[in-house]
PDB file of C-alpha atoms in Angstrom:
ATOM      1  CA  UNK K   1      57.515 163.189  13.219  1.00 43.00           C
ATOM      2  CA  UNK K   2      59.862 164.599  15.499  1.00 38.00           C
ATOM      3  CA  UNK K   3      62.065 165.341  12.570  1.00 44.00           C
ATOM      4  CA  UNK K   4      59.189 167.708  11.135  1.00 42.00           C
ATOM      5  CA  UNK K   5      58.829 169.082  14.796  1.00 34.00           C
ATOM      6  CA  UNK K   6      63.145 170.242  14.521  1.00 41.00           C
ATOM      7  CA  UNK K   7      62.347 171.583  11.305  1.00 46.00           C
ATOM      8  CA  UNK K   8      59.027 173.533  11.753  1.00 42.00           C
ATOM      9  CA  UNK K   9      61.172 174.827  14.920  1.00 40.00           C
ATOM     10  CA  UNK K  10      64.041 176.232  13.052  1.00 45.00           C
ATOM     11  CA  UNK K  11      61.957 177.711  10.312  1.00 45.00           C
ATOM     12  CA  UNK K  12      59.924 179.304  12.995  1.00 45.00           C
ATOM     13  CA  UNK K  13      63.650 180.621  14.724  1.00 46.00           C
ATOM     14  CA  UNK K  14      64.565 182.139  11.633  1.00 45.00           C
ATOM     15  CA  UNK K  15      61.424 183.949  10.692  1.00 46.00           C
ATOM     16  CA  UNK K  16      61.567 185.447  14.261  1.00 48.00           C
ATOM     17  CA  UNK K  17      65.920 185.563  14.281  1.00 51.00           C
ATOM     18  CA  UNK K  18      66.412 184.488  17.468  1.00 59.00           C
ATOM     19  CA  UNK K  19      68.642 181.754  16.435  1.00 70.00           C
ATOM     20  CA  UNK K  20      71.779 182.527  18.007  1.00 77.00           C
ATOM     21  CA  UNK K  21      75.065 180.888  16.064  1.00 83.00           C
ATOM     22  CA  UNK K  22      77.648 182.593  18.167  1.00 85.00           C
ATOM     23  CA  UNK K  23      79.926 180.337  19.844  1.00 89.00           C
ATOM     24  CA  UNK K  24      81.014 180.494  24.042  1.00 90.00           C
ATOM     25  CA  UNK K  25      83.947 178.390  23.433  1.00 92.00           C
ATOM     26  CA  UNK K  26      85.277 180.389  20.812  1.00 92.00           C
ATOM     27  CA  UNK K  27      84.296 183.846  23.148  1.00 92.00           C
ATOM     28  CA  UNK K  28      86.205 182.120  26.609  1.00 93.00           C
ATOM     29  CA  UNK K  29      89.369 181.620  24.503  1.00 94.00           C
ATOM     30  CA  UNK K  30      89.055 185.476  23.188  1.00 94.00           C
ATOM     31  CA  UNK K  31      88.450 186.571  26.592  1.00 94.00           C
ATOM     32  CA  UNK K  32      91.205 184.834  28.238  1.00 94.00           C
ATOM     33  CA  UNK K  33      93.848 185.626  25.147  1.00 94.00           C
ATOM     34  CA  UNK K  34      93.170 189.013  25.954  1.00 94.00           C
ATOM     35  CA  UNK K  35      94.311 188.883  29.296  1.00 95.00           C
ATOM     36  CA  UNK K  36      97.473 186.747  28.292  1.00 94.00           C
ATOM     37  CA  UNK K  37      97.875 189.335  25.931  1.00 93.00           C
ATOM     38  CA  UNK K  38      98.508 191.665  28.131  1.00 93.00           C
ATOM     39  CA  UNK K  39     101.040 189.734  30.316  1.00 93.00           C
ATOM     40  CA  UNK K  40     102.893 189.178  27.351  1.00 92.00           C
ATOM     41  CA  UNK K  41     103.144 192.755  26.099  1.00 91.00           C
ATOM     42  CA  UNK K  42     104.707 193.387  29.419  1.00 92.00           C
ATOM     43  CA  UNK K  43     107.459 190.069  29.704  1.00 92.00           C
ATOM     44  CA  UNK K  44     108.401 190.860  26.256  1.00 88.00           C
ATOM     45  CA  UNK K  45     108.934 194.436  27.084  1.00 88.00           C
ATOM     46  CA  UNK K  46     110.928 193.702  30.250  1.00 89.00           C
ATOM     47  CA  UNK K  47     113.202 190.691  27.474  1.00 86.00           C
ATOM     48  CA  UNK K  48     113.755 193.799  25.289  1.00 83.00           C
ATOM     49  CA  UNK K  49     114.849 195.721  28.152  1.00 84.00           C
ATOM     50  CA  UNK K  50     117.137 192.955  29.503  1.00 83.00           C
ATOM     51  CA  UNK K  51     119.153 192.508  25.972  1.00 80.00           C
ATOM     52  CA  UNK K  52     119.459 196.334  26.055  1.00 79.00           C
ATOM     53  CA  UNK K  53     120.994 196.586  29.451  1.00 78.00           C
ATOM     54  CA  UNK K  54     123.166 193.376  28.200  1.00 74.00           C
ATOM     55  CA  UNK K  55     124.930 195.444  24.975  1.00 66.00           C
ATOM     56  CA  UNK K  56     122.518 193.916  22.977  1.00 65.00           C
ATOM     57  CA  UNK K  57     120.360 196.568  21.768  1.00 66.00           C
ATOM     58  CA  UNK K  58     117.772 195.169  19.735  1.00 69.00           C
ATOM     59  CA  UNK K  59     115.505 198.212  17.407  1.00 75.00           C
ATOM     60  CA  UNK K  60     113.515 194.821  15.648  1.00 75.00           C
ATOM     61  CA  UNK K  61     112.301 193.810  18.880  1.00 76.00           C
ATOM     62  CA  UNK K  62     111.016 196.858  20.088  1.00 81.00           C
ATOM     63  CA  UNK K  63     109.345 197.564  16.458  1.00 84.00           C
ATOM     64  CA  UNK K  64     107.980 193.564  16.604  1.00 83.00           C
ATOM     65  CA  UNK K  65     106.323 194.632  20.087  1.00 85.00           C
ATOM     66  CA  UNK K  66     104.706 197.666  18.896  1.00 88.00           C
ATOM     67  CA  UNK K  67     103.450 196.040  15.633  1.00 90.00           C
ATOM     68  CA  UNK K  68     102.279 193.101  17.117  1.00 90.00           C
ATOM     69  CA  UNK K  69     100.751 194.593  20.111  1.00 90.00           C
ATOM     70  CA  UNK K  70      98.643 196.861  18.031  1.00 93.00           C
ATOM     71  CA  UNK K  71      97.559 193.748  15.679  1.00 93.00           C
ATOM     72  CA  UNK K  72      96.467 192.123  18.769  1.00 93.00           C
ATOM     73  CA  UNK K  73      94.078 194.579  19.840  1.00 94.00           C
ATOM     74  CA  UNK K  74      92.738 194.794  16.677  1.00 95.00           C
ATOM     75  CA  UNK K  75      92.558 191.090  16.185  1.00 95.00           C
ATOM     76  CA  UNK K  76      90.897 190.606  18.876  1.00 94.00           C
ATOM     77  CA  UNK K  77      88.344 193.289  18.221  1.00 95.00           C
ATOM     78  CA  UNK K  78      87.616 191.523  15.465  1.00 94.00           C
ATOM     79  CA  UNK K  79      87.048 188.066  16.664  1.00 93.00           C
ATOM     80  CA  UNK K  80      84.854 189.130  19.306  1.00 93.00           C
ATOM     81  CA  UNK K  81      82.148 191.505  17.009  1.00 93.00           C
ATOM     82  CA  UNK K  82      82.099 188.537  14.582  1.00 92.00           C
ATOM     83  CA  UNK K  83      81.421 186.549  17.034  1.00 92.00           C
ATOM     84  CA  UNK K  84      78.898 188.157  19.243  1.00 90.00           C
ATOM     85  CA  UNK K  85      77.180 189.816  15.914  1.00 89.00           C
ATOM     86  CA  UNK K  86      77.761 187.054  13.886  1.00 88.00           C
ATOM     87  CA  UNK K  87      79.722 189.131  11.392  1.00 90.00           C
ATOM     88  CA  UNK K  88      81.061 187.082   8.169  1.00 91.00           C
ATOM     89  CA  UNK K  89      83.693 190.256   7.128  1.00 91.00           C
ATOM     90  CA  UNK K  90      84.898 190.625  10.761  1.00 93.00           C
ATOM     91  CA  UNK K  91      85.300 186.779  10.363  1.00 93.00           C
ATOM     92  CA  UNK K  92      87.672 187.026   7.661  1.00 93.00           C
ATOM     93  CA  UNK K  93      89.782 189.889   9.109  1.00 93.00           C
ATOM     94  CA  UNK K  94      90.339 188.421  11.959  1.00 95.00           C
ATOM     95  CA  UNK K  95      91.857 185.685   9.656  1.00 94.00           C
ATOM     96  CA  UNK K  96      94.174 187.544   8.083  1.00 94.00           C
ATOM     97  CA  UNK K  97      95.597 189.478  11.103  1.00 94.00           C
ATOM     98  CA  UNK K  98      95.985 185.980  12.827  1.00 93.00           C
ATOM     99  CA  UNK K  99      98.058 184.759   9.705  1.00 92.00           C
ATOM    100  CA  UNK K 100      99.939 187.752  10.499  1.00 90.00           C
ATOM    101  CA  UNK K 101     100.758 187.510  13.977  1.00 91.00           C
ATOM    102  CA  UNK K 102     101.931 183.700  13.368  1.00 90.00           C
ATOM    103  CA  UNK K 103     104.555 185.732  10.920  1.00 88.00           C
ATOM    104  CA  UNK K 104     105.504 188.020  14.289  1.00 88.00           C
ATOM    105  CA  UNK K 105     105.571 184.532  16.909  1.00 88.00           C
ATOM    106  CA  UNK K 106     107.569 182.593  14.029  1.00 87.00           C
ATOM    107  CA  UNK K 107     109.869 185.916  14.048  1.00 85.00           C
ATOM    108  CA  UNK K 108     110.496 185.907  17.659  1.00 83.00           C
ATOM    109  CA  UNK K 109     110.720 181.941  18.127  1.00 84.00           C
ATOM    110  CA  UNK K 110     113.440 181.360  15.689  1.00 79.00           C
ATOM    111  CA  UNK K 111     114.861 184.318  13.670  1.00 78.00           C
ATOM    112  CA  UNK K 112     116.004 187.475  16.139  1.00 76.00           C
ATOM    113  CA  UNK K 113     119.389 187.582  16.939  1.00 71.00           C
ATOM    114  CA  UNK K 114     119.394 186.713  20.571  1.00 77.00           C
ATOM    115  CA  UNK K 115     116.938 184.252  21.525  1.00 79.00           C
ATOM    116  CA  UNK K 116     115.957 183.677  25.606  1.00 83.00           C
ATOM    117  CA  UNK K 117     113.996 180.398  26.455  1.00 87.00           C
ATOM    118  CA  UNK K 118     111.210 183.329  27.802  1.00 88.00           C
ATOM    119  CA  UNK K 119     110.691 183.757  23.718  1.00 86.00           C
ATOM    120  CA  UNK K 120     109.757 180.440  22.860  1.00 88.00           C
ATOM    121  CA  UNK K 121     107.745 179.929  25.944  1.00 91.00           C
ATOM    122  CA  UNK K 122     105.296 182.939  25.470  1.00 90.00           C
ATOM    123  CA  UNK K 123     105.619 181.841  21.262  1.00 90.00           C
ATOM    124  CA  UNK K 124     103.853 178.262  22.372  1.00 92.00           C
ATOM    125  CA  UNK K 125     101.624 179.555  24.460  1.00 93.00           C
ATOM    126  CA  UNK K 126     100.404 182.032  21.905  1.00 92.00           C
ATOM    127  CA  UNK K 127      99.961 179.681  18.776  1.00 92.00           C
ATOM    128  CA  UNK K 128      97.911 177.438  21.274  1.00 93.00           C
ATOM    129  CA  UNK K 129      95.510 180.129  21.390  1.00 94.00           C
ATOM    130  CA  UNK K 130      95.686 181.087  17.876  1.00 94.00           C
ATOM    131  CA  UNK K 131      94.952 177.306  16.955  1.00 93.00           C
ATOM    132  CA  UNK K 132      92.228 176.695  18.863  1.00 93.00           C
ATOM    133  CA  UNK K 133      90.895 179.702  18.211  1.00 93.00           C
ATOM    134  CA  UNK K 134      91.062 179.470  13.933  1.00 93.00           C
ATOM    135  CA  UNK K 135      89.603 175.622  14.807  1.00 94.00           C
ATOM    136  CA  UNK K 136      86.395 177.189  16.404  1.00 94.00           C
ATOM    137  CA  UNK K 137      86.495 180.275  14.888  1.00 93.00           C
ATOM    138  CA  UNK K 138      86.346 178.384  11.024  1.00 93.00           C
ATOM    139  CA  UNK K 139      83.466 176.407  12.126  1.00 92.00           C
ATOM    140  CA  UNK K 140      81.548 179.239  14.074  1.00 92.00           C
ATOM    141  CA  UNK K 141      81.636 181.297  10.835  1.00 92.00           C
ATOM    142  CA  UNK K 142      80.498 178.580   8.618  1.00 91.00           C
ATOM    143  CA  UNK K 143      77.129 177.709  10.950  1.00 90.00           C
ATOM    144  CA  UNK K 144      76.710 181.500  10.750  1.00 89.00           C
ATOM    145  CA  UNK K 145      76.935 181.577   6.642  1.00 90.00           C
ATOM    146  CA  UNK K 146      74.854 178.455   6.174  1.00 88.00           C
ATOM    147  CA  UNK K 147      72.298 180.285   9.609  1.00 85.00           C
ATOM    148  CA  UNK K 148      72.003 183.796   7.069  1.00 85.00           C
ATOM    149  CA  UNK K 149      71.532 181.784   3.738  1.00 86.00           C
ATOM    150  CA  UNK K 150      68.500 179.342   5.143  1.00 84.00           C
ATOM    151  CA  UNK K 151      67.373 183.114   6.869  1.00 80.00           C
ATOM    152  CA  UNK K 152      66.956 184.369   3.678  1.00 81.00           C
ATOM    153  CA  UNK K 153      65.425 181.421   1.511  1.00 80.00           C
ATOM    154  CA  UNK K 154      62.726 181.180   4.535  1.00 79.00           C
ATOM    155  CA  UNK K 155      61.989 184.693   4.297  1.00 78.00           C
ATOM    156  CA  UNK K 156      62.190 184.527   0.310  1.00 78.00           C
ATOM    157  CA  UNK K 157      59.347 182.127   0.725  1.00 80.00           C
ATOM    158  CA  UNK K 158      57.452 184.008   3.180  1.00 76.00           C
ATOM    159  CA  UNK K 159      57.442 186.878   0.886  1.00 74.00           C
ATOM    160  CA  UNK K 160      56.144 185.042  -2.263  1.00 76.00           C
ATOM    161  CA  UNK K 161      53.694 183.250  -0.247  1.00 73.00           C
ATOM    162  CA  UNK K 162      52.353 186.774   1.013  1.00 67.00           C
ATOM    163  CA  UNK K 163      52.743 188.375  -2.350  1.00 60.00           C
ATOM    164  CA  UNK K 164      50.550 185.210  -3.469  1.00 59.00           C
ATOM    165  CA  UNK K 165      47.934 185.899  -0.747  1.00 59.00           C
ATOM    166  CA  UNK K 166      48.247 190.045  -1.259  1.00 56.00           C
ATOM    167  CA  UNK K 167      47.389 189.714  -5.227  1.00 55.00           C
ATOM    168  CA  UNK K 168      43.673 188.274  -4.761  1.00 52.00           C
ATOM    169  CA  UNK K 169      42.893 191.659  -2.809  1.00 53.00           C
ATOM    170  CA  UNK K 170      44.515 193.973  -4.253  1.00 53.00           C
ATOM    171  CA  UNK K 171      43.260 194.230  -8.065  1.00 48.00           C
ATOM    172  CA  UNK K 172      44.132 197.884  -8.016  1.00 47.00           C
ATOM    173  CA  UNK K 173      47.428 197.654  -7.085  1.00 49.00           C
ATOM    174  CA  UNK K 174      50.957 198.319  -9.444  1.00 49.00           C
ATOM    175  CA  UNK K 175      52.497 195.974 -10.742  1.00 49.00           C
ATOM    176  CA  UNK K 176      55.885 194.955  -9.284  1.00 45.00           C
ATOM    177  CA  UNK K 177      57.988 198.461  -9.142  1.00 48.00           C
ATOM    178  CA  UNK K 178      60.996 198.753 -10.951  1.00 46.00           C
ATOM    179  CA  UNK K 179      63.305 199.535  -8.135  1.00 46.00           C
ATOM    180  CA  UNK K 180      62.903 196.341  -6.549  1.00 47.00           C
ATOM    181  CA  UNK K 181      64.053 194.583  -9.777  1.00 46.00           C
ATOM    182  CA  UNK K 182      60.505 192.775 -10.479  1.00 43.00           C
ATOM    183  CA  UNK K 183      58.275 193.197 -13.976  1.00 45.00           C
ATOM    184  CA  UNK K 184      54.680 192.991 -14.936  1.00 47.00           C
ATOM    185  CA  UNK K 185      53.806 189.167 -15.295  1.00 49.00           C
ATOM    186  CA  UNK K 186      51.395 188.655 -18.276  1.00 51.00           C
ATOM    187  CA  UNK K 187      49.331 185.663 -16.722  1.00 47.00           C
ATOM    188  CA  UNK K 188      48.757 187.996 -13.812  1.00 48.00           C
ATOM    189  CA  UNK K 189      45.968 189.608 -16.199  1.00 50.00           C
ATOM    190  CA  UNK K 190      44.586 186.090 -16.374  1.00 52.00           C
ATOM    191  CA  UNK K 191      43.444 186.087 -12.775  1.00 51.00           C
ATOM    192  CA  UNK K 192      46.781 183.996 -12.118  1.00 50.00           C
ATOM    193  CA  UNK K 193      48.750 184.611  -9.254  1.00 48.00           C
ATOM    194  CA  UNK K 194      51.683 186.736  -9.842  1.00 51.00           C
ATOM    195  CA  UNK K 195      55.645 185.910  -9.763  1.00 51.00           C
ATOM    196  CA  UNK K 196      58.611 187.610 -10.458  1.00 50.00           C
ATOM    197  CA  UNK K 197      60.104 187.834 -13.928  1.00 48.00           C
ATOM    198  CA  UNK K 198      62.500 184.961 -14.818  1.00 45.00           C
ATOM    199  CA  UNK K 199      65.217 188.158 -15.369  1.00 47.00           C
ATOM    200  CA  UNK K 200      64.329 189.558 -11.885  1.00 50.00           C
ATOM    201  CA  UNK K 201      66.783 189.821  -9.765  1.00 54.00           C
ATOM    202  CA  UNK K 202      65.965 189.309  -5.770  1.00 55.00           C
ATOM    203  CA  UNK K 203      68.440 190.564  -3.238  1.00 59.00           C
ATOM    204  CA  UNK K 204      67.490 191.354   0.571  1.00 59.00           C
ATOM    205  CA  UNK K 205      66.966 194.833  -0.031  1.00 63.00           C
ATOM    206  CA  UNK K 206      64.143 194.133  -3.080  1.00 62.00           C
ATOM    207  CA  UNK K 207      62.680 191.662  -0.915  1.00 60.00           C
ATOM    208  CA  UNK K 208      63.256 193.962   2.535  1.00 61.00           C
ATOM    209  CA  UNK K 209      61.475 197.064  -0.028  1.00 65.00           C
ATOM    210  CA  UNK K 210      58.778 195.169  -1.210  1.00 62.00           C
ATOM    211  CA  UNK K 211      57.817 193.498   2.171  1.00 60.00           C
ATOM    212  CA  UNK K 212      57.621 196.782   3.904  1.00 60.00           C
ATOM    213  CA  UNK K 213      54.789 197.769   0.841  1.00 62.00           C
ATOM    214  CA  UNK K 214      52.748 194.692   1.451  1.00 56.00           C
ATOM    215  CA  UNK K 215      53.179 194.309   5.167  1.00 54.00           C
ATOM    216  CA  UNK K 216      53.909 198.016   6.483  1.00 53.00           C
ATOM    217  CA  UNK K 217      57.401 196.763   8.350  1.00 47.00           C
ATOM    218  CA  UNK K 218      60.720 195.924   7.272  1.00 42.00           C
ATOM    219  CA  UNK K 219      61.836 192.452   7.280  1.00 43.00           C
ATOM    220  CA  UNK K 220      65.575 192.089   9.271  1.00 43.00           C
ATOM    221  CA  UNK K 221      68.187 189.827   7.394  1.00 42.00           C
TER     222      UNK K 221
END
């Protein structure tokens, strides 16, 4: 029974979408990587600046700052609108930048010419962050794919459950319009209730169109 209570509970979450999927762990580590970030944007600059003054001019290094510094910002953009919107293509950006700022920490850990303890410091420090944050981040995005697919088979139900209920009142109406990818159902003449064609094809917009016929409103997905 209380099974059947967690159930009717979620269902009742996602017709209304006020389940929330985003995750605070995942937002505290975004937050605070900012902020280290920043200080390390500024040490780094002040390492270049030391080799320089040392006869040991490094152009790389000062390219590897701006590059990476500019990822960064965007990286982190990224993380937190797919987190706080629950974004699945933000998600997978902020994948691929993170692959490529391991490339840049990798780079600066083990391959420029002259390497200060400093470098490998602010290196482990950053992949701590990036690993906890591709651990969360992975599982955030899957609870937020499997959240939108169960949002829209509950509201694929809804809507042939209302088209069900719609059909016995409204004899006069058309038959499913084109645009929304549905066709005339013989068995409808019959006095049976009507379905969509077996060739239909039902996306959120069809079912978002066709709601807002039978209901007045838009449906959100």
């Amino acid at each position: 029974e209380r099974s059947d209570v967690n159930n009717a509970a979620t269902i009742t979450g996602l017709r209304q979408g006020k389940q929330v999927i985003s995750s605070a762990r995942l937002q505290m580590l975004l937050h605070l990587n900012f902020y280290f970030s920043v200080v390390r944007s500024v040490l780094t600059a002040l390492v270049i600046r030391y080799k320089s003054v040392n006869d040991h001019l490094d152009p790389v290094g000062a390219a590897f700052l701006t590059v990476w510094s500019i990822n960064e910002m965007i990286r982190l953009y990224l993380g937190y609108v797919a987190n706080l919107k629950e974004k699945v293509p933000h998600f997978a950006g902020f994948f691929f930048l993170t692959v490529l700022q391991l490339v840049f920490i990798i780079y600066q850990m083990g391959f420029q010419g002259k390497r200060l303890p400093i470098d490998v410091i602010l290196g482990i420090c950053d992949c701590i962050f990036i690993v906890g944050e591709c651990l969360i981040a992975y599982t955030t995005m899957r609870a937020v794919i499997e959240n939108k697919t169960a949002r829209f088979d509950v509201e694929l139900k809804a809507f042939l459950d209302d088209d069900d209920d719609g059909d016995d009142d409204d004899d006069d109406d058309d038959d499913y319009d084109e645009d929304d990818n549905f066709s005339k159902d013989p068995a409808a003449e019959a006095g049976e209730p009507r379905r969509p064609s077996a060739n239909a094809i039902i996306t959120p917009s069809s079912l978002a169109n066709r709601r807002k016929q039978k209901l007045g409103k838009t449906r959100v997905f």
